[in-house]
PDB file of C-alpha atoms in Angstrom:
ATOM      1  CA  MET A   1       0.000   0.000   0.000  1.00  0.00           C
ATOM      2  CA  THR A   2       1.310   3.429  -0.972  1.00  0.00           C
ATOM      3  CA  ILE A   3       0.581   6.158   1.544  1.00  0.00           C
ATOM      4  CA  GLU A   4      -0.669   9.213  -0.334  1.00  0.00           C
ATOM      5  CA  GLN A   5      -3.403  10.437   2.004  1.00  0.00           C
ATOM      6  CA  VAL A   6      -2.957  10.964   5.743  1.00  0.00           C
ATOM      7  CA  GLY A   7      -5.482  11.763   8.439  1.00  0.00           C
ATOM      8  CA  VAL A   8      -4.589  13.609  11.643  1.00  0.00           C
ATOM      9  CA  VAL A   9      -6.881  13.552  14.686  1.00  0.00           C
ATOM     10  CA  GLY A  10      -6.453  16.583  16.935  1.00  0.00           C
ATOM     11  CA  ALA A  11      -5.746  20.123  15.701  1.00  0.00           C
ATOM     12  CA  GLY A  12      -3.629  21.271  18.625  1.00  0.00           C
ATOM     13  CA  GLN A  13       0.046  22.159  18.567  1.00  0.00           C
ATOM     14  CA  MET A  14       1.196  18.629  17.737  1.00  0.00           C
ATOM     15  CA  GLY A  15      -1.606  17.722  15.329  1.00  0.00           C
ATOM     16  CA  SER A  16      -1.264  20.898  13.289  1.00  0.00           C
ATOM     17  CA  GLY A  17       2.514  20.438  13.139  1.00  0.00           C
ATOM     18  CA  ILE A  18       2.141  16.838  11.941  1.00  0.00           C
ATOM     19  CA  ALA A  19      -0.371  17.966   9.304  1.00  0.00           C
ATOM     20  CA  GLN A  20       2.064  20.644   8.113  1.00  0.00           C
ATOM     21  CA  VAL A  21       5.067  18.335   7.658  1.00  0.00           C
ATOM     22  CA  CYS A  22       2.972  15.691   5.902  1.00  0.00           C
ATOM     23  CA  ALA A  23       1.494  18.254   3.500  1.00  0.00           C
ATOM     24  CA  ALA A  24       4.949  19.761   2.923  1.00  0.00           C
ATOM     25  CA  ALA A  25       6.087  16.308   1.759  1.00  0.00           C
ATOM     26  CA  GLY A  26       3.329  16.290  -0.873  1.00  0.00           C
ATOM     27  CA  LEU A  27       0.786  14.165   0.988  1.00  0.00           C
ATOM     28  CA  LYS A  28      -2.901  14.997   1.035  1.00  0.00           C
ATOM     29  CA  VAL A  29      -3.959  15.632   4.648  1.00  0.00           C
ATOM     30  CA  THR A  30      -7.310  15.675   6.441  1.00  0.00           C
ATOM     31  CA  LEU A  31      -7.048  17.400   9.815  1.00  0.00           C
ATOM     32  CA  CYS A  32      -9.915  16.397  12.086  1.00  0.00           C
ATOM     33  CA  ASP A  33     -11.079  17.798  15.417  1.00  0.00           C
ATOM     34  CA  LEU A  34     -14.494  17.916  17.099  1.00  0.00           C
ATOM     35  CA  ASN A  35     -14.026  21.649  17.723  1.00  0.00           C
ATOM     36  CA  GLN A  36     -14.311  23.912  14.654  1.00  0.00           C
ATOM     37  CA  GLU A  37     -12.489  26.738  16.436  1.00  0.00           C
ATOM     38  CA  ALA A  38      -9.591  24.393  17.206  1.00  0.00           C
ATOM     39  CA  LEU A  39      -9.419  23.466  13.522  1.00  0.00           C
ATOM     40  CA  GLU A  40      -9.321  27.110  12.485  1.00  0.00           C
ATOM     41  CA  ARG A  41      -6.632  27.855  15.079  1.00  0.00           C
ATOM     42  CA  GLY A  42      -4.640  24.864  13.860  1.00  0.00           C
ATOM     43  CA  LEU A  43      -4.862  25.967  10.244  1.00  0.00           C
ATOM     44  CA  GLY A  44      -3.889  29.478  11.341  1.00  0.00           C
ATOM     45  CA  ALA A  45      -0.841  28.104  13.171  1.00  0.00           C
ATOM     46  CA  ILE A  46       0.195  26.235  10.023  1.00  0.00           C
ATOM     47  CA  SER A  47      -0.179  29.394   7.907  1.00  0.00           C
ATOM     48  CA  SER A  48       1.860  31.398  10.432  1.00  0.00           C
ATOM     49  CA  SER A  49       4.590  28.767  10.496  1.00  0.00           C
ATOM     50  CA  LEU A  50       4.800  28.724   6.718  1.00  0.00           C
ATOM     51  CA  ALA A  51       4.798  32.535   6.590  1.00  0.00           C
ATOM     52  CA  ARG A  52       7.883  32.574   8.842  1.00  0.00           C
ATOM     53  CA  LEU A  53       9.640  30.173   6.469  1.00  0.00           C
ATOM     54  CA  VAL A  54       8.712  32.388   3.513  1.00  0.00           C
ATOM     55  CA  ALA A  55      10.021  35.467   5.353  1.00  0.00           C
ATOM     56  CA  LYS A  56      13.323  33.650   5.962  1.00  0.00           C
ATOM     57  CA  GLU A  57      13.422  32.675   2.264  1.00  0.00           C
ATOM     58  CA  LYS A  58      13.422  28.969   3.157  1.00  0.00           C
ATOM     59  CA  LEU A  59      10.182  28.468   1.232  1.00  0.00           C
ATOM     60  CA  SER A  60       8.523  30.224  -1.692  1.00  0.00           C
ATOM     61  CA  GLN A  61       5.067  31.726  -1.309  1.00  0.00           C
ATOM     62  CA  ALA A  62       3.799  29.444  -4.075  1.00  0.00           C
ATOM     63  CA  ASP A  63       5.043  26.372  -2.210  1.00  0.00           C
ATOM     64  CA  ALA A  64       3.511  27.628   1.048  1.00  0.00           C
ATOM     65  CA  ASP A  65       0.162  28.117  -0.686  1.00  0.00           C
ATOM     66  CA  ALA A  66       0.371  24.607  -2.179  1.00  0.00           C
ATOM     67  CA  ILE A  67       1.012  23.093   1.271  1.00  0.00           C
ATOM     68  CA  VAL A  68      -2.072  24.784   2.722  1.00  0.00           C
ATOM     69  CA  GLU A  69      -4.162  23.645  -0.257  1.00  0.00           C
ATOM     70  CA  ARG A  70      -3.222  20.023   0.474  1.00  0.00           C
ATOM     71  CA  ILE A  71      -4.781  20.291   3.967  1.00  0.00           C
ATOM     72  CA  SER A  72      -8.525  19.999   4.498  1.00  0.00           C
ATOM     73  CA  ILE A  73     -10.247  20.355   7.877  1.00  0.00           C
ATOM     74  CA  ASN A  74     -13.309  18.527   9.163  1.00  0.00           C
ATOM     75  CA  THR A  75     -15.186  18.027  12.435  1.00  0.00           C
ATOM     76  CA  ASP A  76     -16.494  14.630  11.291  1.00  0.00           C
ATOM     77  CA  MET A  77     -14.074  11.722  11.692  1.00  0.00           C
ATOM     78  CA  ALA A  78     -15.870   9.953   8.839  1.00  0.00           C
ATOM     79  CA  ALA A  79     -13.834  12.247   6.556  1.00  0.00           C
ATOM     80  CA  LEU A  80     -10.787  10.132   7.475  1.00  0.00           C
ATOM     81  CA  ALA A  81     -12.165   7.052   5.706  1.00  0.00           C
ATOM     82  CA  PRO A  82     -10.006   7.411   2.531  1.00  0.00           C
ATOM     83  CA  ALA A  83      -6.715   7.820   4.460  1.00  0.00           C
ATOM     84  CA  GLN A  84      -4.105   5.063   4.258  1.00  0.00           C
ATOM     85  CA  LEU A  85      -2.575   6.291   7.528  1.00  0.00           C
ATOM     86  CA  VAL A  86      -4.267   8.121  10.405  1.00  0.00           C
ATOM     87  CA  ILE A  87      -2.166   9.700  13.160  1.00  0.00           C
ATOM     88  CA  GLU A  88      -3.958  10.396  16.442  1.00  0.00           C
ATOM     89  CA  ALA A  89      -2.632  13.484  18.234  1.00  0.00           C
ATOM     90  CA  ALA A  90      -5.276  14.082  20.897  1.00  0.00           C
ATOM     91  CA  THR A  91      -4.812  14.942  24.579  1.00  0.00           C
ATOM     92  CA  GLU A  92      -2.557  12.588  26.548  1.00  0.00           C
ATOM     93  CA  ASN A  93      -5.421  10.622  28.091  1.00  0.00           C
ATOM     94  CA  GLU A  94      -5.611   6.864  27.580  1.00  0.00           C
ATOM     95  CA  GLU A  95      -9.392   6.570  27.837  1.00  0.00           C
ATOM     96  CA  LEU A  96      -9.852   9.288  25.198  1.00  0.00           C
ATOM     97  CA  LYS A  97      -7.274   7.714  22.892  1.00  0.00           C
ATOM     98  CA  GLN A  98      -8.919   4.302  23.197  1.00  0.00           C
ATOM     99  CA  LYS A  99     -12.263   5.855  22.266  1.00  0.00           C
ATOM    100  CA  ILE A 100     -10.680   7.473  19.187  1.00  0.00           C
ATOM    101  CA  PHE A 101      -9.022   4.217  18.129  1.00  0.00           C
ATOM    102  CA  ARG A 102     -12.282   2.307  18.397  1.00  0.00           C
ATOM    103  CA  SER A 103     -13.933   4.912  16.152  1.00  0.00           C
ATOM    104  CA  LEU A 104     -11.068   4.907  13.645  1.00  0.00           C
ATOM    105  CA  ASP A 105     -11.162   1.127  13.521  1.00  0.00           C
ATOM    106  CA  GLU A 106     -14.774   1.318  12.308  1.00  0.00           C
ATOM    107  CA  ILE A 107     -14.274   4.299   9.957  1.00  0.00           C
ATOM    108  CA  CYS A 108     -11.005   3.512   8.194  1.00  0.00           C
ATOM    109  CA  GLN A 109     -10.444   1.026   5.404  1.00  0.00           C
ATOM    110  CA  PRO A 110      -9.294  -2.423   6.633  1.00  0.00           C
ATOM    111  CA  ASP A 111      -5.695  -2.044   5.458  1.00  0.00           C
ATOM    112  CA  ALA A 112      -5.226   1.477   6.850  1.00  0.00           C
ATOM    113  CA  ILE A 113      -2.506   1.976   9.472  1.00  0.00           C
ATOM    114  CA  LEU A 114      -3.535   3.605  12.766  1.00  0.00           C
ATOM    115  CA  ALA A 115      -0.752   5.515  14.514  1.00  0.00           C
ATOM    116  CA  THR A 116      -0.652   7.431  17.776  1.00  0.00           C
ATOM    117  CA  ASN A 117       1.500  10.391  18.710  1.00  0.00           C
ATOM    118  CA  THR A 118       1.253   9.487  22.397  1.00  0.00           C
ATOM    119  CA  SER A 119       4.340  10.467  24.328  1.00  0.00           C
ATOM    120  CA  SER A 120       4.030   7.824  27.040  1.00  0.00           C
ATOM    121  CA  ILE A 121       0.931   5.587  26.837  1.00  0.00           C
ATOM    122  CA  SER A 122       1.213   1.877  25.967  1.00  0.00           C
ATOM    123  CA  ILE A 123       0.854   1.277  22.223  1.00  0.00           C
ATOM    124  CA  THR A 124       0.052  -2.360  22.997  1.00  0.00           C
ATOM    125  CA  ARG A 125      -3.017  -1.396  25.049  1.00  0.00           C
ATOM    126  CA  LEU A 126      -4.231   1.030  22.364  1.00  0.00           C
ATOM    127  CA  ALA A 127      -3.788  -1.628  19.685  1.00  0.00           C
ATOM    128  CA  ALA A 128      -5.781  -4.123  21.737  1.00  0.00           C
ATOM    129  CA  VAL A 129      -9.017  -2.094  21.516  1.00  0.00           C
ATOM    130  CA  THR A 130      -9.046  -2.417  17.704  1.00  0.00           C
ATOM    131  CA  GLN A 131      -9.784  -5.268  15.318  1.00  0.00           C
ATOM    132  CA  ARG A 132      -6.471  -4.554  13.543  1.00  0.00           C
ATOM    133  CA  PRO A 133      -3.829  -4.575  16.313  1.00  0.00           C
ATOM    134  CA  GLU A 134      -1.170  -5.624  13.818  1.00  0.00           C
ATOM    135  CA  LYS A 135      -1.687  -2.284  12.010  1.00  0.00           C
ATOM    136  CA  VAL A 136      -1.350  -0.055  15.098  1.00  0.00           C
ATOM    137  CA  ILE A 137       1.928   1.736  15.835  1.00  0.00           C
ATOM    138  CA  GLY A 138       3.373   4.709  17.684  1.00  0.00           C
ATOM    139  CA  MET A 139       4.807   7.788  15.947  1.00  0.00           C
ATOM    140  CA  HIS A 140       6.044  10.100  18.691  1.00  0.00           C
ATOM    141  CA  PHE A 141       6.911  13.437  17.079  1.00  0.00           C
ATOM    142  CA  MET A 142       8.814  16.146  18.953  1.00  0.00           C
ATOM    143  CA  ASN A 143       7.591  19.700  19.555  1.00  0.00           C
ATOM    144  CA  PRO A 144       7.684  21.905  17.501  1.00  0.00           C
ATOM    145  CA  VAL A 145       7.060  19.297  14.824  1.00  0.00           C
ATOM    146  CA  PRO A 146       8.204  21.322  11.763  1.00  0.00           C
ATOM    147  CA  MET A 147      11.585  22.018  13.388  1.00  0.00           C
ATOM    148  CA  MET A 148      12.438  18.819  15.292  1.00  0.00           C
ATOM    149  CA  LYS A 149      13.874  15.902  13.315  1.00  0.00           C
ATOM    150  CA  LEU A 150      13.214  13.014  15.683  1.00  0.00           C
ATOM    151  CA  VAL A 151      10.310  10.586  15.489  1.00  0.00           C
ATOM    152  CA  GLU A 152      10.244   7.669  17.925  1.00  0.00           C
ATOM    153  CA  VAL A 153       8.639   4.748  16.065  1.00  0.00           C
ATOM    154  CA  ILE A 154       7.157   2.367  18.634  1.00  0.00           C
ATOM    155  CA  ARG A 155       5.878  -1.093  17.826  1.00  0.00           C
ATOM    156  CA  ALA A 156       3.052  -2.558  19.872  1.00  0.00           C
ATOM    157  CA  LEU A 157       3.584  -6.188  20.793  1.00  0.00           C
ATOM    158  CA  GLN A 158       1.117  -6.959  17.972  1.00  0.00           C
ATOM    159  CA  THR A 159       2.541  -4.667  15.227  1.00  0.00           C
ATOM    160  CA  ASP A 160       3.524  -6.311  11.927  1.00  0.00           C
ATOM    161  CA  ASP A 161       7.109  -5.814  10.799  1.00  0.00           C
ATOM    162  CA  ALA A 162       5.809  -4.621   7.407  1.00  0.00           C
ATOM    163  CA  VAL A 163       3.802  -1.858   9.116  1.00  0.00           C
ATOM    164  CA  PHE A 164       6.876  -0.784  11.098  1.00  0.00           C
ATOM    165  CA  GLN A 165       8.950  -0.647   7.914  1.00  0.00           C
ATOM    166  CA  GLN A 166       6.313   1.348   6.042  1.00  0.00           C
ATOM    167  CA  VAL A 167       5.920   3.897   8.846  1.00  0.00           C
ATOM    168  CA  THR A 168       9.695   4.202   9.199  1.00  0.00           C
ATOM    169  CA  ALA A 169       9.965   4.903   5.467  1.00  0.00           C
ATOM    170  CA  LEU A 170       7.175   7.486   5.686  1.00  0.00           C
ATOM    171  CA  ALA A 171       8.919   9.259   8.569  1.00  0.00           C
ATOM    172  CA  GLU A 172      11.999   9.589   6.373  1.00  0.00           C
ATOM    173  CA  GLU A 173       9.855  10.771   3.452  1.00  0.00           C
ATOM    174  CA  ILE A 174       8.492  13.680   5.522  1.00  0.00           C
ATOM    175  CA  GLY A 175      12.007  14.718   6.529  1.00  0.00           C
ATOM    176  CA  LYS A 176      12.289  13.081   9.946  1.00  0.00           C
ATOM    177  CA  VAL A 177      14.825  10.728  11.506  1.00  0.00           C
ATOM    178  CA  PRO A 178      12.981   7.646  12.812  1.00  0.00           C
ATOM    179  CA  VAL A 179      14.348   5.778  15.825  1.00  0.00           C
ATOM    180  CA  ASP A 180      13.157   2.255  16.671  1.00  0.00           C
ATOM    181  CA  VAL A 181      11.988   2.291  20.307  1.00  0.00           C
ATOM    182  CA  LYS A 182      10.351  -0.483  22.333  1.00  0.00           C
ATOM    183  CA  ASP A 183       6.925  -0.064  23.929  1.00  0.00           C
ATOM    184  CA  ALA A 184       7.517   0.903  27.577  1.00  0.00           C
ATOM    185  CA  PRO A 185       6.201   3.794  29.714  1.00  0.00           C
ATOM    186  CA  GLY A 186       7.585   7.089  28.395  1.00  0.00           C
ATOM    187  CA  PHE A 187       9.527   5.268  25.627  1.00  0.00           C
ATOM    188  CA  VAL A 188      13.040   6.833  25.564  1.00  0.00           C
ATOM    189  CA  ALA A 189      12.576  10.577  25.080  1.00  0.00           C
ATOM    190  CA  ASN A 190      10.144  11.205  27.906  1.00  0.00           C
ATOM    191  CA  ARG A 191      11.562   8.575  30.229  1.00  0.00           C
ATOM    192  CA  ILE A 192      14.695  10.730  30.280  1.00  0.00           C
ATOM    193  CA  LEU A 193      13.243  14.222  29.762  1.00  0.00           C
ATOM    194  CA  LEU A 194      10.239  14.278  32.103  1.00  0.00           C
ATOM    195  CA  PRO A 195      12.039  13.097  35.266  1.00  0.00           C
ATOM    196  CA  MET A 196      14.578  15.874  34.605  1.00  0.00           C
ATOM    197  CA  ILE A 197      11.772  18.432  34.333  1.00  0.00           C
ATOM    198  CA  ASN A 198      10.117  16.980  37.437  1.00  0.00           C
ATOM    199  CA  GLU A 199      13.401  17.291  39.359  1.00  0.00           C
ATOM    200  CA  ALA A 200      13.676  20.940  38.254  1.00  0.00           C
ATOM    201  CA  VAL A 201      10.170  21.486  39.669  1.00  0.00           C
ATOM    202  CA  PHE A 202      11.319  19.880  42.939  1.00  0.00           C
ATOM    203  CA  CYS A 203      14.265  22.330  43.015  1.00  0.00           C
ATOM    204  CA  LEU A 204      11.777  25.197  42.738  1.00  0.00           C
ATOM    205  CA  TYR A 205       9.417  23.563  45.269  1.00  0.00           C
ATOM    206  CA  GLU A 206      12.283  23.291  47.766  1.00  0.00           C
ATOM    207  CA  ASN A 207      13.305  26.931  47.153  1.00  0.00           C
ATOM    208  CA  LEU A 208      16.800  26.018  45.958  1.00  0.00           C
ATOM    209  CA  ALA A 209      16.616  28.793  43.355  1.00  0.00           C
ATOM    210  CA  SER A 210      14.086  30.787  41.338  1.00  0.00           C
ATOM    211  CA  ALA A 211      12.612  29.455  38.081  1.00  0.00           C
ATOM    212  CA  GLU A 212      14.837  31.820  36.097  1.00  0.00           C
ATOM    213  CA  GLU A 213      17.935  30.721  38.017  1.00  0.00           C
ATOM    214  CA  ILE A 214      17.173  27.010  37.627  1.00  0.00           C
ATOM    215  CA  ASP A 215      16.732  27.470  33.886  1.00  0.00           C
ATOM    216  CA  THR A 216      19.920  29.541  33.670  1.00  0.00           C
ATOM    217  CA  VAL A 217      21.896  26.754  35.362  1.00  0.00           C
ATOM    218  CA  MET A 218      20.729  24.248  32.753  1.00  0.00           C
ATOM    219  CA  LYS A 219      21.194  26.597  29.790  1.00  0.00           C
ATOM    220  CA  LEU A 220      24.663  27.861  30.722  1.00  0.00           C
ATOM    221  CA  GLY A 221      25.914  24.816  32.608  1.00  0.00           C
ATOM    222  CA  MET A 222      24.551  22.054  30.384  1.00  0.00           C
ATOM    223  CA  SER A 223      24.174  23.908  27.042  1.00  0.00           C
ATOM    224  CA  HIS A 224      20.430  23.261  26.923  1.00  0.00           C
ATOM    225  CA  PRO A 225      18.763  25.655  24.446  1.00  0.00           C
ATOM    226  CA  MET A 226      15.849  26.099  26.850  1.00  0.00           C
ATOM    227  CA  GLY A 227      15.605  25.631  30.602  1.00  0.00           C
ATOM    228  CA  PRO A 228      13.503  22.719  31.918  1.00  0.00           C
ATOM    229  CA  LEU A 229      10.841  24.937  33.509  1.00  0.00           C
ATOM    230  CA  ALA A 230      10.399  27.032  30.362  1.00  0.00           C
ATOM    231  CA  LEU A 231      10.250  23.774  28.404  1.00  0.00           C
ATOM    232  CA  ALA A 232       7.561  22.449  30.763  1.00  0.00           C
ATOM    233  CA  ASP A 233       5.522  25.588  30.058  1.00  0.00           C
ATOM    234  CA  LEU A 234       5.915  24.952  26.324  1.00  0.00           C
ATOM    235  CA  ILE A 235       4.901  21.291  26.599  1.00  0.00           C
ATOM    236  CA  GLY A 236       2.005  22.066  28.960  1.00  0.00           C
ATOM    237  CA  LEU A 237       2.135  21.289  32.676  1.00  0.00           C
ATOM    238  CA  ASP A 238      -0.930  19.048  32.385  1.00  0.00           C
ATOM    239  CA  THR A 239       0.863  16.967  29.754  1.00  0.00           C
ATOM    240  CA  CYS A 240       4.000  16.828  31.928  1.00  0.00           C
ATOM    241  CA  LEU A 241       1.929  15.625  34.865  1.00  0.00           C
ATOM    242  CA  SER A 242       0.133  13.016  32.752  1.00  0.00           C
ATOM    243  CA  ILE A 243       3.448  11.582  31.549  1.00  0.00           C
ATOM    244  CA  MET A 244       4.890  11.489  35.072  1.00  0.00           C
ATOM    245  CA  GLU A 245       1.764   9.659  36.248  1.00  0.00           C
ATOM    246  CA  VAL A 246       2.166   7.115  33.425  1.00  0.00           C
ATOM    247  CA  LEU A 247       5.804   6.563  34.445  1.00  0.00           C
ATOM    248  CA  TYR A 248       4.892   6.296  38.142  1.00  0.00           C
ATOM    249  CA  ASP A 249       2.008   3.889  37.496  1.00  0.00           C
ATOM    250  CA  GLY A 250       3.952   1.875  34.917  1.00  0.00           C
ATOM    251  CA  PHE A 251       7.141   1.302  36.902  1.00  0.00           C
ATOM    252  CA  LYS A 252       5.792   1.592  40.491  1.00  0.00           C
ATOM    253  CA  ASP A 253       9.064   3.364  41.311  1.00  0.00           C
ATOM    254  CA  SER A 254       9.080   6.372  43.662  1.00  0.00           C
ATOM    255  CA  LYS A 255      11.689   8.156  41.547  1.00  0.00           C
ATOM    256  CA  TYR A 256       8.863   8.955  39.111  1.00  0.00           C
ATOM    257  CA  ARG A 257       6.605  10.548  41.765  1.00  0.00           C
ATOM    258  CA  PRO A 258       5.240  13.850  40.382  1.00  0.00           C
ATOM    259  CA  CYS A 259       6.341  16.886  42.349  1.00  0.00           C
ATOM    260  CA  PRO A 260       3.482  18.212  44.538  1.00  0.00           C
ATOM    261  CA  LEU A 261       4.034  21.691  43.082  1.00  0.00           C
ATOM    262  CA  LEU A 262       3.434  20.340  39.554  1.00  0.00           C
ATOM    263  CA  VAL A 263       0.188  18.719  40.725  1.00  0.00           C
ATOM    264  CA  GLN A 264      -0.918  21.925  42.469  1.00  0.00           C
ATOM    265  CA  MET A 265      -0.207  24.118  39.447  1.00  0.00           C
ATOM    266  CA  VAL A 266      -2.247  21.847  37.188  1.00  0.00           C
ATOM    267  CA  ASP A 267      -5.068  21.898  39.756  1.00  0.00           C
ATOM    268  CA  ALA A 268      -4.946  25.713  39.649  1.00  0.00           C
ATOM    269  CA  GLY A 269      -5.145  25.774  35.852  1.00  0.00           C
ATOM    270  CA  TYR A 270      -1.594  27.122  35.488  1.00  0.00           C
ATOM    271  CA  LEU A 271      -0.722  24.995  32.475  1.00  0.00           C
ATOM    272  CA  GLY A 272       2.031  27.051  30.855  1.00  0.00           C
ATOM    273  CA  ARG A 273       1.949  28.983  27.618  1.00  0.00           C
ATOM    274  CA  LYS A 274      -1.445  27.708  26.517  1.00  0.00           C
ATOM    275  CA  SER A 275      -3.137  29.098  29.654  1.00  0.00           C
ATOM    276  CA  GLY A 276      -1.009  32.256  29.861  1.00  0.00           C
ATOM    277  CA  ARG A 277       0.613  31.241  33.124  1.00  0.00           C
ATOM    278  CA  GLY A 278       2.899  28.448  34.278  1.00  0.00           C
ATOM    279  CA  PHE A 279       6.341  28.780  35.818  1.00  0.00           C
ATOM    280  CA  TYR A 280       6.421  32.054  33.871  1.00  0.00           C
ATOM    281  CA  ASN A 281       3.690  34.528  32.924  1.00  0.00           C
ATOM    282  CA  TYR A 282       2.739  34.898  29.255  1.00  0.00           C
ATOM    283  CA  GLY A 283       0.226  37.722  29.490  1.00  0.00           C
TER     284      GLY A 283
END
């Protein structure tokens, strides 16, 4: 099966970025979300991203226009029926993702591949709720998707080798570097990254230094382009907490215990950039 048409479920930061890179590679893309406003925001984010590339002379205006034309938006998941590959990029909530996969399993053609952009949830469990577990796989893109080269490609226990090879080839086709990662809580990227962020939150919680000072230590001392607390704000503190909870539940190891301050900030609605306030203010 040749993949020429891709569906993306979820028009947030990750979903819109995935739609952009797929369309930029010449694929026809259907971006689906239940919320029309979210779809319009997602399409706007894609247009803004492309406009920045045009301004930097990395892309012609004609090419930018062609990319946008290859993306259609729809609030009805039935529009994903013609896609050979559908990538789910919804909120990091296992119950929600399982619901989406059950729906996609009914909507999509029998040989279509169902992928998830989950950053921590078991691909094996998501595959198990479908009638095509051998065609379910993880494609964990990094944020921001148009800029970051890595894609973790994660096989469920049930995934066919042919599906893995096809998705790996597609990742290369859209300009990414695929890395073969086993299905375990947090995979590799977030199993390393999120405990580091969580430890930075503990440093703030214990008043070792201010948020700015903690981030400065990591930027100047470790050559990180962005401090861990600023990065948490970019990711979303609710997403950070969800991943830490997956790690804690999956390994039953106290080293993955979410910092109480992280829990409290999520409870308060201080989610980072998307809410206007996290470890920093974005008013």
